[in-house]
């Protein structure tokens, strides 16, 4: 299990999100952003339409370097 904050994943708040795997974390962050930050969700959608790999490429190394807890 790893824990990262919304902010570490490019979001605007400090809420901690935990997941077992990277795809799971992506889902959690996506749900969290849609539920709490509609403006950020829109920005991420635009970014995704522009380059579907961009967010993952930027955020995945942070996931990899986060220690298991
Ligand atoms: Zn947040």
Coordinates of N, CA and C and ligand atoms in Angstrom, one line a residue:
X1 N 0.8 -1.2 0.0 CA 0.0 0.0 0.0 C 0.9 1.2 0.0
X2 N 0.6 2.2 -0.9 CA 1.3 3.5 -0.9 C 0.3 4.6 -0.7
X3 N 0.7 5.7 -0.1 CA -0.1 6.8 0.1 C 0.5 8.1 -0.5
X4 N -0.3 8.8 -1.3 CA 0.1 10.0 -1.9 C -1.0 11.0 -1.7
X5 N -0.6 12.3 -1.8 CA -1.6 13.3 -1.6 C -2.1 13.8 -3.0
X6 N -3.3 14.3 -2.9 CA -3.9 14.9 -4.1 C -2.9 15.9 -4.8
X7 N -2.3 16.7 -4.0 CA -1.3 17.7 -4.5 C -0.1 17.1 -5.2
X8 N 0.4 15.9 -4.6 CA 1.5 15.3 -5.3 C 1.1 14.7 -6.7
X9 N -0.2 14.5 -6.8 CA -0.7 13.9 -8.1 C -1.2 15.0 -9.0
X10 N -0.9 16.3 -8.7 CA -1.2 17.4 -9.6 C -2.5 18.0 -9.2
X11 N -3.1 17.7 -8.1 CA -4.4 18.3 -7.7 C -4.2 19.4 -6.7
X12 N -5.3 20.1 -6.3 CA -5.2 21.3 -5.5 C -5.3 21.1 -4.0
X13 N -5.5 19.9 -3.5 CA -5.7 19.8 -2.0 C -4.7 18.8 -1.5
X14 N -4.7 18.7 -0.1 CA -3.7 17.8 0.5 C -4.2 16.5 1.0
X15 N -5.4 16.1 0.5 CA -6.0 14.9 0.9 C -5.1 13.7 0.6
X16 N -5.0 12.7 1.5 CA -4.2 11.5 1.3 C -5.0 10.5 0.6
X17 N -4.5 9.9 -0.4 CA -5.1 8.8 -1.2 C -4.2 7.6 -1.1
X18 N -4.8 6.4 -0.8 CA -4.0 5.2 -0.7 C -4.4 4.2 -1.7
X19 N -3.4 3.4 -2.2 CA -3.8 2.4 -3.2 C -2.7 1.3 -3.2
X20 N -3.0 0.1 -3.7 CA -2.1 -1.0 -3.8 C -1.2 -0.9 -5.1
X21 N -1.9 -0.5 -6.1 CA -1.2 -0.4 -7.4 C -1.4 0.9 -8.1
X22 N -0.5 1.2 -9.1 CA -0.6 2.5 -9.8 C -2.0 2.6 -10.5
X23 N -2.5 1.6 -11.2 CA -3.8 1.8 -11.9 C -4.9 2.1 -10.9
X24 N -4.8 1.5 -9.7 CA -5.7 1.7 -8.6 C -5.6 3.2 -8.1
X25 N -4.4 3.7 -8.0 CA -4.2 5.1 -7.6 C -4.8 6.0 -8.7
X26 N -4.6 5.7 -9.9 CA -5.1 6.5 -11.0 C -6.6 6.6 -10.9
X27 N -7.3 5.5 -10.6 CA -8.7 5.5 -10.4 C -9.2 6.3 -9.2
X28 N -8.4 6.1 -8.1 CA -8.8 6.9 -6.9 C -8.6 8.4 -7.1
X29 N -7.5 8.8 -7.7 CA -7.3 10.2 -8.0 C -8.4 10.7 -8.9
X30 N -8.7 10.0 -10.0 CA -9.7 10.4 -10.9 C -11.1 10.6 -10.2
X31 N -11.5 9.6 -9.4 CA -12.7 9.7 -8.7 C -12.7 10.9 -7.7
X32 N -11.6 11.1 -7.0 CA -11.4 12.2 -6.1 C -11.5 13.5 -6.8
X33 N -10.9 13.7 -7.9 CA -10.9 14.9 -8.6 C -12.3 15.3 -9.2
X34 N -12.9 14.2 -9.7 CA -14.3 14.5 -10.3 C -15.2 14.9 -9.1
X35 N -15.1 14.2 -8.0 CA -16.0 14.5 -6.9 C -15.7 15.8 -6.2
X36 N -14.4 16.2 -6.1 CA -14.0 17.4 -5.3 C -13.5 18.6 -6.1
X37 N -13.0 18.4 -7.2 CA -12.4 19.5 -8.0 C -12.8 19.5 -9.4
X38 N -14.0 19.9 -9.7 CA -14.5 19.9 -11.1 C -13.7 20.7 -12.1
X39 N -13.1 21.8 -11.6 CA -12.2 22.6 -12.5 C -10.9 21.8 -12.9
X40 N -10.3 21.2 -11.9 CA -9.1 20.3 -12.1 C -9.5 19.2 -13.0
X41 N -10.7 18.6 -12.8 CA -11.1 17.5 -13.7 C -11.2 17.9 -15.1
X42 N -11.7 19.1 -15.4 CA -11.8 19.6 -16.7 C -10.4 19.8 -17.3
X43 N -9.4 20.4 -16.5 CA -8.1 20.6 -17.0 C -7.4 19.2 -17.3
X44 N -7.7 18.2 -16.5 CA -7.0 16.9 -16.7 C -7.6 16.3 -18.0
X45 N -8.9 16.5 -18.2 CA -9.5 15.9 -19.4 C -8.9 16.6 -20.6
X46 N -8.7 17.9 -20.6 CA -8.1 18.6 -21.7 C -6.7 18.1 -22.0
X47 N -6.0 17.9 -20.9 CA -4.6 17.4 -20.9 C -4.6 16.0 -21.5
X48 N -5.6 15.2 -21.1 CA -5.7 13.8 -21.6 C -6.0 13.8 -23.1
X49 N -6.9 14.6 -23.5 CA -7.3 14.7 -24.9 C -6.1 15.1 -25.8
X50 N -5.2 16.0 -25.2 CA -4.1 16.5 -25.9 C -3.0 15.4 -26.0
X51 N -2.7 14.8 -24.9 CA -1.7 13.7 -24.8 C -2.1 12.7 -23.7
X52 N -2.7 11.6 -24.0 CA -3.2 10.7 -23.0 C -2.1 10.1 -22.1
X53 N -0.8 10.2 -22.5 CA 0.3 9.7 -21.7 C 0.9 10.7 -20.7
X54 N 0.6 12.0 -20.9 CA 1.3 13.0 -20.2 C 1.2 12.9 -18.7
X55 N 0.0 12.9 -18.2 CA -0.2 12.9 -16.7 C 0.5 11.7 -16.1
X56 N 0.3 10.5 -16.7 CA 0.9 9.3 -16.2 C 2.4 9.3 -16.2
X57 N 3.0 9.9 -17.3 CA 4.4 10.0 -17.4 C 5.0 10.9 -16.3
X58 N 4.2 12.0 -16.0 CA 4.7 12.9 -15.0 C 4.5 12.4 -13.6
X59 N 3.4 11.7 -13.3 CA 3.1 11.3 -12.0 C 3.6 9.9 -11.6
X60 N 3.7 9.0 -12.6 CA 4.2 7.6 -12.2 C 5.5 7.6 -11.5
X61 N 6.5 8.4 -11.9 CA 7.8 8.3 -11.2 C 7.6 8.7 -9.7
X62 N 6.7 9.6 -9.4 CA 6.5 9.9 -8.0 C 5.9 8.7 -7.3
X63 N 5.0 8.0 -7.9 CA 4.4 6.8 -7.4 C 5.5 5.8 -7.1
X64 N 6.4 5.6 -8.1 CA 7.5 4.6 -7.9 C 8.4 5.0 -6.8
X65 N 8.6 6.3 -6.6 CA 9.6 6.7 -5.5 C 8.9 6.8 -4.2
X66 N 7.6 6.7 -4.1 CA 6.9 6.7 -2.8 C 7.1 5.4 -2.1
X67 N 7.6 5.4 -0.8 CA 7.8 4.1 -0.1 C 6.5 3.4 0.2
X68 N 6.5 2.1 0.3 CA 5.4 1.3 0.8 C 5.1 1.7 2.2
X69 N 3.8 1.7 2.6 CA 3.6 1.9 4.1 C 2.7 0.9 4.6
Ligands
LIG1 ZN1 -8.0 17.0 -3.8

